[in-house]
Amino acid sequence: MSSTQEVSSEKKVRAIVLDAGGVVISDVAKPYPPSDEDKEAIWSELWSEWKVTEDLDEAWFWSQFISRCPNFERDIHVSVSELQESVRQGFFQYDQTLKVVHTLKERGYAVGICSNHVKEWFDYTDERFQLRTIFPADLVVVSCEAKYGKPSSEIFAEVIARTQKYFEEAGDSIRADQIVFVDNKLANVSAASKAGLNAIHFYAEEESEGDLIRKLTEAG
């Protein structure tokens, strides 16, 4: 994606939609070591239920998690309110990704987000990192609002529909294959490709600004 490349209806890539956690901002900092498979299984099960609804809240999540993890409160020596604060303070932004995002915007590309996230935590990161200021609100698709999570085909259909409407309102049009989707999980990349998006894998914790630029350039 060279600096001389113009954005036109003939150019293959016209919009870039990025995952939030692991690409734009950090993933949730969990209060247990990655090697604890039992807690990870419980967390994943509860997260899968929580991420696709706004009817459940953080109080429900911690109550369920603690009740299903024997001795968890005793072992970590912190209160629920401290857990809530710890999760929030654990979020940070990936500067290398945001530098690329700002460059893309300057060159006329539409940029958006498609994230598996829960309302309280996404709202917090949105306010702290100004996500809906950097990314147009119409192009921010969050699983708890969409009621579908990645890697479901429904959420990628929502991404395509939102992006096409965004272009139509500007008197323009865009095809699904002109949208690049960026995610740090291979299952989501594969599902996005099957949905017709031009999908690439990028994990900001391990890759650089140059890596992202290279992968976007290869995508067209």
PDB file of C-alpha atoms in Angstrom:
ATOM      1  CA  MET A   1       0.000   0.000   0.000  1.00  0.00           C
ATOM      2  CA  SER A   2       2.303   2.750  -1.258  1.00  0.00           C
ATOM      3  CA  SER A   3       2.048   6.423  -0.362  1.00  0.00           C
ATOM      4  CA  THR A   4       1.360   7.261  -3.999  1.00  0.00           C
ATOM      5  CA  GLN A   5      -1.581   4.890  -4.293  1.00  0.00           C
ATOM      6  CA  GLU A   6      -4.883   6.688  -4.831  1.00  0.00           C
ATOM      7  CA  VAL A   7      -8.169   5.535  -3.347  1.00  0.00           C
ATOM      8  CA  SER A   8     -10.612   4.833  -6.155  1.00  0.00           C
ATOM      9  CA  SER A   9     -13.509   2.504  -6.839  1.00  0.00           C
ATOM     10  CA  GLU A  10     -11.171   0.397  -8.981  1.00  0.00           C
ATOM     11  CA  LYS A  11      -8.601  -0.160  -6.241  1.00  0.00           C
ATOM     12  CA  LYS A  12      -8.990  -3.507  -4.560  1.00  0.00           C
ATOM     13  CA  VAL A  13      -8.677  -2.379  -0.943  1.00  0.00           C
ATOM     14  CA  ARG A  14     -10.864   0.541   0.093  1.00  0.00           C
ATOM     15  CA  ALA A  15     -11.659  -0.230   3.732  1.00  0.00           C
ATOM     16  CA  ILE A  16      -9.807  -1.886   6.598  1.00  0.00           C
ATOM     17  CA  VAL A  17     -11.678  -3.357   9.558  1.00  0.00           C
ATOM     18  CA  LEU A  18      -9.583  -4.379  12.538  1.00  0.00           C
ATOM     19  CA  ASP A  19     -10.152  -6.554  15.560  1.00  0.00           C
ATOM     20  CA  ALA A  20      -9.852  -4.604  18.812  1.00  0.00           C
ATOM     21  CA  GLY A  21      -8.240  -6.956  21.337  1.00  0.00           C
ATOM     22  CA  GLY A  22      -4.832  -8.128  20.167  1.00  0.00           C
ATOM     23  CA  VAL A  23      -4.716  -5.704  17.235  1.00  0.00           C
ATOM     24  CA  VAL A  24      -5.755  -2.168  18.276  1.00  0.00           C
ATOM     25  CA  ILE A  25      -5.783  -2.599  22.055  1.00  0.00           C
ATOM     26  CA  SER A  26      -4.600  -5.339  24.378  1.00  0.00           C
ATOM     27  CA  ASP A  27      -6.609  -8.419  25.173  1.00  0.00           C
ATOM     28  CA  VAL A  28      -8.245  -8.689  28.594  1.00  0.00           C
ATOM     29  CA  ALA A  29      -5.667  -9.214  31.360  1.00  0.00           C
ATOM     30  CA  LYS A  30      -6.989 -12.320  33.103  1.00  0.00           C
ATOM     31  CA  PRO A  31      -6.412 -12.793  36.855  1.00  0.00           C
ATOM     32  CA  TYR A  32      -4.774 -16.202  36.573  1.00  0.00           C
ATOM     33  CA  PRO A  33      -1.769 -17.706  34.752  1.00  0.00           C
ATOM     34  CA  PRO A  34      -2.241 -18.899  31.151  1.00  0.00           C
ATOM     35  CA  SER A  35      -1.271 -22.402  32.261  1.00  0.00           C
ATOM     36  CA  ASP A  36      -4.377 -22.715  34.459  1.00  0.00           C
ATOM     37  CA  GLU A  37      -6.523 -24.693  32.040  1.00  0.00           C
ATOM     38  CA  ASP A  38      -9.440 -25.148  34.436  1.00  0.00           C
ATOM     39  CA  LYS A  39      -9.933 -21.417  34.990  1.00  0.00           C
ATOM     40  CA  GLU A  40      -9.394 -20.727  31.286  1.00  0.00           C
ATOM     41  CA  ALA A  41     -12.164 -23.165  30.378  1.00  0.00           C
ATOM     42  CA  ILE A  42     -14.571 -21.508  32.823  1.00  0.00           C
ATOM     43  CA  TRP A  43     -13.596 -18.004  31.669  1.00  0.00           C
ATOM     44  CA  SER A  44     -14.058 -18.946  28.002  1.00  0.00           C
ATOM     45  CA  GLU A  45     -17.472 -20.479  28.622  1.00  0.00           C
ATOM     46  CA  LEU A  46     -18.732 -17.425  30.511  1.00  0.00           C
ATOM     47  CA  TRP A  47     -17.137 -15.013  28.038  1.00  0.00           C
ATOM     48  CA  SER A  48     -18.838 -16.769  25.113  1.00  0.00           C
ATOM     49  CA  GLU A  49     -22.217 -16.199  26.757  1.00  0.00           C
ATOM     50  CA  TRP A  50     -21.504 -12.641  27.904  1.00  0.00           C
ATOM     51  CA  LYS A  51     -19.996 -11.299  24.667  1.00  0.00           C
ATOM     52  CA  VAL A  52     -23.188 -11.682  22.617  1.00  0.00           C
ATOM     53  CA  THR A  53     -25.650  -9.911  24.907  1.00  0.00           C
ATOM     54  CA  GLU A  54     -26.169  -6.656  26.759  1.00  0.00           C
ATOM     55  CA  ASP A  55     -28.522  -8.361  29.223  1.00  0.00           C
ATOM     56  CA  LEU A  56     -25.672  -9.704  31.375  1.00  0.00           C
ATOM     57  CA  ASP A  57     -23.217  -7.507  33.238  1.00  0.00           C
ATOM     58  CA  GLU A  58     -19.849  -7.603  34.943  1.00  0.00           C
ATOM     59  CA  ALA A  59     -21.361  -8.402  38.348  1.00  0.00           C
ATOM     60  CA  TRP A  60     -22.907 -11.539  36.822  1.00  0.00           C
ATOM     61  CA  PHE A  61     -19.598 -12.513  35.226  1.00  0.00           C
ATOM     62  CA  TRP A  62     -17.491 -12.262  38.379  1.00  0.00           C
ATOM     63  CA  SER A  63     -20.152 -13.935  40.504  1.00  0.00           C
ATOM     64  CA  GLN A  64     -20.284 -16.882  38.108  1.00  0.00           C
ATOM     65  CA  PHE A  65     -16.522 -17.087  37.690  1.00  0.00           C
ATOM     66  CA  ILE A  66     -15.733 -16.976  41.402  1.00  0.00           C
ATOM     67  CA  SER A  67     -18.475 -19.448  42.327  1.00  0.00           C
ATOM     68  CA  ARG A  68     -17.100 -21.965  39.825  1.00  0.00           C
ATOM     69  CA  CYS A  69     -13.440 -21.553  40.809  1.00  0.00           C
ATOM     70  CA  PRO A  70     -12.843 -23.100  44.250  1.00  0.00           C
ATOM     71  CA  ASN A  71     -10.507 -21.049  46.462  1.00  0.00           C
ATOM     72  CA  PHE A  72     -10.121 -18.339  43.802  1.00  0.00           C
ATOM     73  CA  GLU A  73     -10.876 -15.431  46.154  1.00  0.00           C
ATOM     74  CA  ARG A  74      -8.598 -16.887  48.836  1.00  0.00           C
ATOM     75  CA  ASP A  75      -5.732 -17.427  46.388  1.00  0.00           C
ATOM     76  CA  ILE A  76      -5.734 -13.982  44.763  1.00  0.00           C
ATOM     77  CA  HIS A  77      -6.381 -11.942  47.942  1.00  0.00           C
ATOM     78  CA  VAL A  78      -8.371  -9.195  46.197  1.00  0.00           C
ATOM     79  CA  SER A  79     -12.004  -8.095  46.180  1.00  0.00           C
ATOM     80  CA  VAL A  80     -14.354  -8.088  43.204  1.00  0.00           C
ATOM     81  CA  SER A  81     -14.027  -4.311  42.934  1.00  0.00           C
ATOM     82  CA  GLU A  82     -10.252  -4.702  42.792  1.00  0.00           C
ATOM     83  CA  LEU A  83     -10.634  -7.341  40.065  1.00  0.00           C
ATOM     84  CA  GLN A  84     -12.805  -4.955  38.073  1.00  0.00           C
ATOM     85  CA  GLU A  85     -10.254  -2.176  38.413  1.00  0.00           C
ATOM     86  CA  SER A  86      -7.369  -4.509  37.572  1.00  0.00           C
ATOM     87  CA  VAL A  87      -9.006  -5.546  34.301  1.00  0.00           C
ATOM     88  CA  ARG A  88      -9.564  -1.919  33.330  1.00  0.00           C
ATOM     89  CA  GLN A  89      -6.049  -0.811  34.172  1.00  0.00           C
ATOM     90  CA  GLY A  90      -4.660  -3.764  32.241  1.00  0.00           C
ATOM     91  CA  PHE A  91      -5.837  -2.401  28.898  1.00  0.00           C
ATOM     92  CA  PHE A  92      -3.374  -0.523  26.718  1.00  0.00           C
ATOM     93  CA  GLN A  93      -3.283   0.552  23.086  1.00  0.00           C
ATOM     94  CA  TYR A  94      -0.905  -0.689  20.413  1.00  0.00           C
ATOM     95  CA  ASP A  95       0.773   2.433  19.114  1.00  0.00           C
ATOM     96  CA  GLN A  96       2.169   0.705  16.018  1.00  0.00           C
ATOM     97  CA  THR A  97      -1.342  -0.234  14.888  1.00  0.00           C
ATOM     98  CA  LEU A  98      -2.767   3.211  15.542  1.00  0.00           C
ATOM     99  CA  LYS A  99       0.043   4.839  13.553  1.00  0.00           C
ATOM    100  CA  VAL A 100      -0.954   2.712  10.573  1.00  0.00           C
ATOM    101  CA  VAL A 101      -4.655   3.495  11.126  1.00  0.00           C
ATOM    102  CA  HIS A 102      -4.018   7.239  11.095  1.00  0.00           C
ATOM    103  CA  THR A 103      -1.950   6.908   7.916  1.00  0.00           C
ATOM    104  CA  LEU A 104      -4.724   4.916   6.263  1.00  0.00           C
ATOM    105  CA  LYS A 105      -7.276   7.571   7.162  1.00  0.00           C
ATOM    106  CA  GLU A 106      -5.031  10.306   5.753  1.00  0.00           C
ATOM    107  CA  ARG A 107      -4.862   8.377   2.461  1.00  0.00           C
ATOM    108  CA  GLY A 108      -8.625   8.090   2.201  1.00  0.00           C
ATOM    109  CA  TYR A 109      -9.279   4.570   3.389  1.00  0.00           C
ATOM    110  CA  ALA A 110     -12.296   3.829   5.561  1.00  0.00           C
ATOM    111  CA  VAL A 111     -11.319   2.143   8.831  1.00  0.00           C
ATOM    112  CA  GLY A 112     -13.476   0.216  11.269  1.00  0.00           C
ATOM    113  CA  ILE A 113     -13.519  -2.256  14.145  1.00  0.00           C
ATOM    114  CA  CYS A 114     -15.081  -5.689  14.542  1.00  0.00           C
ATOM    115  CA  SER A 115     -14.601  -6.958  18.077  1.00  0.00           C
ATOM    116  CA  ASN A 116     -15.734  -9.749  20.341  1.00  0.00           C
ATOM    117  CA  HIS A 117     -16.282  -7.713  23.478  1.00  0.00           C
ATOM    118  CA  VAL A 118     -18.593  -7.074  26.398  1.00  0.00           C
ATOM    119  CA  LYS A 119     -20.371  -3.808  27.028  1.00  0.00           C
ATOM    120  CA  GLU A 120     -18.675  -2.566  30.211  1.00  0.00           C
ATOM    121  CA  TRP A 121     -15.161  -3.286  29.044  1.00  0.00           C
ATOM    122  CA  PHE A 122     -15.601  -2.060  25.492  1.00  0.00           C
ATOM    123  CA  ASP A 123     -17.288   1.134  26.704  1.00  0.00           C
ATOM    124  CA  TYR A 124     -14.350   1.684  29.057  1.00  0.00           C
ATOM    125  CA  THR A 125     -11.743   1.191  26.321  1.00  0.00           C
ATOM    126  CA  ASP A 126     -13.797   3.335  23.941  1.00  0.00           C
ATOM    127  CA  GLU A 127     -13.765   6.229  26.400  1.00  0.00           C
ATOM    128  CA  ARG A 128     -10.146   5.762  27.446  1.00  0.00           C
ATOM    129  CA  PHE A 129      -8.688   5.329  23.948  1.00  0.00           C
ATOM    130  CA  GLN A 130     -11.323   7.290  21.980  1.00  0.00           C
ATOM    131  CA  LEU A 131     -12.052   4.350  19.697  1.00  0.00           C
ATOM    132  CA  ARG A 132     -15.278   5.778  18.274  1.00  0.00           C
ATOM    133  CA  THR A 133     -13.418   9.010  17.568  1.00  0.00           C
ATOM    134  CA  ILE A 134     -10.591   7.306  15.699  1.00  0.00           C
ATOM    135  CA  PHE A 135     -12.979   4.882  13.991  1.00  0.00           C
ATOM    136  CA  PRO A 136     -16.368   6.093  12.677  1.00  0.00           C
ATOM    137  CA  ALA A 137     -19.099   4.860  15.011  1.00  0.00           C
ATOM    138  CA  ASP A 138     -21.003   3.416  12.034  1.00  0.00           C
ATOM    139  CA  LEU A 139     -18.045   1.142  11.325  1.00  0.00           C
ATOM    140  CA  VAL A 140     -17.614  -0.143  14.886  1.00  0.00           C
ATOM    141  CA  VAL A 141     -19.211  -3.598  15.205  1.00  0.00           C
ATOM    142  CA  VAL A 142     -19.119  -5.070  18.724  1.00  0.00           C
ATOM    143  CA  SER A 143     -20.405  -8.560  19.433  1.00  0.00           C
ATOM    144  CA  CYS A 144     -22.469  -7.581  22.488  1.00  0.00           C
ATOM    145  CA  GLU A 145     -24.408  -5.076  20.359  1.00  0.00           C
ATOM    146  CA  ALA A 146     -24.606  -7.229  17.216  1.00  0.00           C
ATOM    147  CA  LYS A 147     -25.691 -10.294  19.268  1.00  0.00           C
ATOM    148  CA  TYR A 148     -23.252 -12.389  17.269  1.00  0.00           C
ATOM    149  CA  GLY A 149     -19.597 -13.098  17.889  1.00  0.00           C
ATOM    150  CA  LYS A 150     -16.666 -14.032  15.728  1.00  0.00           C
ATOM    151  CA  PRO A 151     -16.161 -16.418  14.026  1.00  0.00           C
ATOM    152  CA  SER A 152     -19.893 -16.571  13.152  1.00  0.00           C
ATOM    153  CA  SER A 153     -20.846 -15.700   9.585  1.00  0.00           C
ATOM    154  CA  GLU A 154     -23.530 -13.335  10.911  1.00  0.00           C
ATOM    155  CA  ILE A 155     -21.107 -10.834  12.402  1.00  0.00           C
ATOM    156  CA  PHE A 156     -19.077 -10.671   9.194  1.00  0.00           C
ATOM    157  CA  ALA A 157     -22.294 -10.125   7.237  1.00  0.00           C
ATOM    158  CA  GLU A 158     -22.920  -7.200   9.604  1.00  0.00           C
ATOM    159  CA  VAL A 159     -19.437  -5.816   8.900  1.00  0.00           C
ATOM    160  CA  ILE A 160     -20.043  -5.988   5.147  1.00  0.00           C
ATOM    161  CA  ALA A 161     -23.512  -4.435   5.422  1.00  0.00           C
ATOM    162  CA  ARG A 162     -22.303  -1.608   7.659  1.00  0.00           C
ATOM    163  CA  THR A 163     -19.358  -0.835   5.401  1.00  0.00           C
ATOM    164  CA  GLN A 164     -21.469  -0.863   2.254  1.00  0.00           C
ATOM    165  CA  LYS A 165     -24.054   1.428   3.861  1.00  0.00           C
ATOM    166  CA  TYR A 166     -21.251   3.776   4.957  1.00  0.00           C
ATOM    167  CA  PHE A 167     -20.048   4.038   1.355  1.00  0.00           C
ATOM    168  CA  GLU A 168     -23.580   4.325  -0.060  1.00  0.00           C
ATOM    169  CA  GLU A 169     -24.329   7.261   2.224  1.00  0.00           C
ATOM    170  CA  ALA A 170     -21.287   8.962   0.716  1.00  0.00           C
ATOM    171  CA  GLY A 171     -22.626   8.285  -2.791  1.00  0.00           C
ATOM    172  CA  ASP A 172     -20.178   5.461  -3.395  1.00  0.00           C
ATOM    173  CA  SER A 173     -20.066   1.670  -3.308  1.00  0.00           C
ATOM    174  CA  ILE A 174     -17.754  -1.088  -2.137  1.00  0.00           C
ATOM    175  CA  ARG A 175     -17.507  -4.838  -2.641  1.00  0.00           C
ATOM    176  CA  ALA A 176     -16.842  -7.290   0.177  1.00  0.00           C
ATOM    177  CA  ASP A 177     -13.478  -8.228  -1.334  1.00  0.00           C
ATOM    178  CA  GLN A 178     -12.414  -4.569  -1.145  1.00  0.00           C
ATOM    179  CA  ILE A 179     -12.626  -4.769   2.655  1.00  0.00           C
ATOM    180  CA  VAL A 180      -9.573  -6.078   4.509  1.00  0.00           C
ATOM    181  CA  PHE A 181     -10.272  -7.659   7.869  1.00  0.00           C
ATOM    182  CA  VAL A 182      -7.388  -7.877  10.383  1.00  0.00           C
ATOM    183  CA  ASP A 183      -7.518 -10.258  13.350  1.00  0.00           C
ATOM    184  CA  ASN A 184      -5.072 -11.926  15.718  1.00  0.00           C
ATOM    185  CA  LYS A 185      -6.962 -15.244  15.758  1.00  0.00           C
ATOM    186  CA  LEU A 186      -6.618 -17.583  12.789  1.00  0.00           C
ATOM    187  CA  ALA A 187     -10.140 -18.994  13.216  1.00  0.00           C
ATOM    188  CA  ASN A 188     -11.578 -15.499  12.748  1.00  0.00           C
ATOM    189  CA  VAL A 189      -9.349 -14.825   9.739  1.00  0.00           C
ATOM    190  CA  SER A 190     -10.535 -18.059   8.121  1.00  0.00           C
ATOM    191  CA  ALA A 191     -14.206 -17.290   8.809  1.00  0.00           C
ATOM    192  CA  ALA A 192     -13.863 -13.759   7.448  1.00  0.00           C
ATOM    193  CA  SER A 193     -12.322 -15.124   4.251  1.00  0.00           C
ATOM    194  CA  LYS A 194     -15.221 -17.549   3.846  1.00  0.00           C
ATOM    195  CA  ALA A 195     -17.614 -14.604   4.261  1.00  0.00           C
ATOM    196  CA  GLY A 196     -15.966 -12.880   1.275  1.00  0.00           C
ATOM    197  CA  LEU A 197     -13.662 -10.465   3.074  1.00  0.00           C
ATOM    198  CA  ASN A 198      -9.982 -10.055   2.270  1.00  0.00           C
ATOM    199  CA  ALA A 199      -8.624 -11.269   5.636  1.00  0.00           C
ATOM    200  CA  ILE A 200      -5.145 -11.185   7.169  1.00  0.00           C
ATOM    201  CA  HIS A 201      -3.618 -12.365  10.437  1.00  0.00           C
ATOM    202  CA  PHE A 202      -1.789  -9.844  12.624  1.00  0.00           C
ATOM    203  CA  TYR A 203      -0.943 -10.042  16.346  1.00  0.00           C
ATOM    204  CA  ALA A 204       0.265  -6.708  17.667  1.00  0.00           C
ATOM    205  CA  GLU A 205       1.869  -8.235  20.762  1.00  0.00           C
ATOM    206  CA  GLU A 206       4.428  -9.948  18.536  1.00  0.00           C
ATOM    207  CA  GLU A 207       4.459  -7.946  15.303  1.00  0.00           C
ATOM    208  CA  SER A 208       5.511  -4.461  14.291  1.00  0.00           C
ATOM    209  CA  GLU A 209       4.135  -1.517  12.362  1.00  0.00           C
ATOM    210  CA  GLY A 210       6.210  -2.695   9.405  1.00  0.00           C
ATOM    211  CA  ASP A 211       4.665  -6.157   9.564  1.00  0.00           C
ATOM    212  CA  LEU A 212       1.162  -4.702   9.405  1.00  0.00           C
ATOM    213  CA  ILE A 213       2.047  -2.394   6.515  1.00  0.00           C
ATOM    214  CA  ARG A 214       3.599  -5.311   4.620  1.00  0.00           C
ATOM    215  CA  LYS A 215       0.541  -7.523   5.121  1.00  0.00           C
ATOM    216  CA  LEU A 216      -1.853  -4.755   4.065  1.00  0.00           C
ATOM    217  CA  THR A 217       0.276  -4.085   1.003  1.00  0.00           C
ATOM    218  CA  GLU A 218       0.191  -7.772   0.070  1.00  0.00           C
ATOM    219  CA  ALA A 219      -3.596  -7.703   0.461  1.00  0.00           C
ATOM    220  CA  GLY A 220      -3.836  -5.084  -2.260  1.00  0.00           C
TER     221      GLY A 220
END
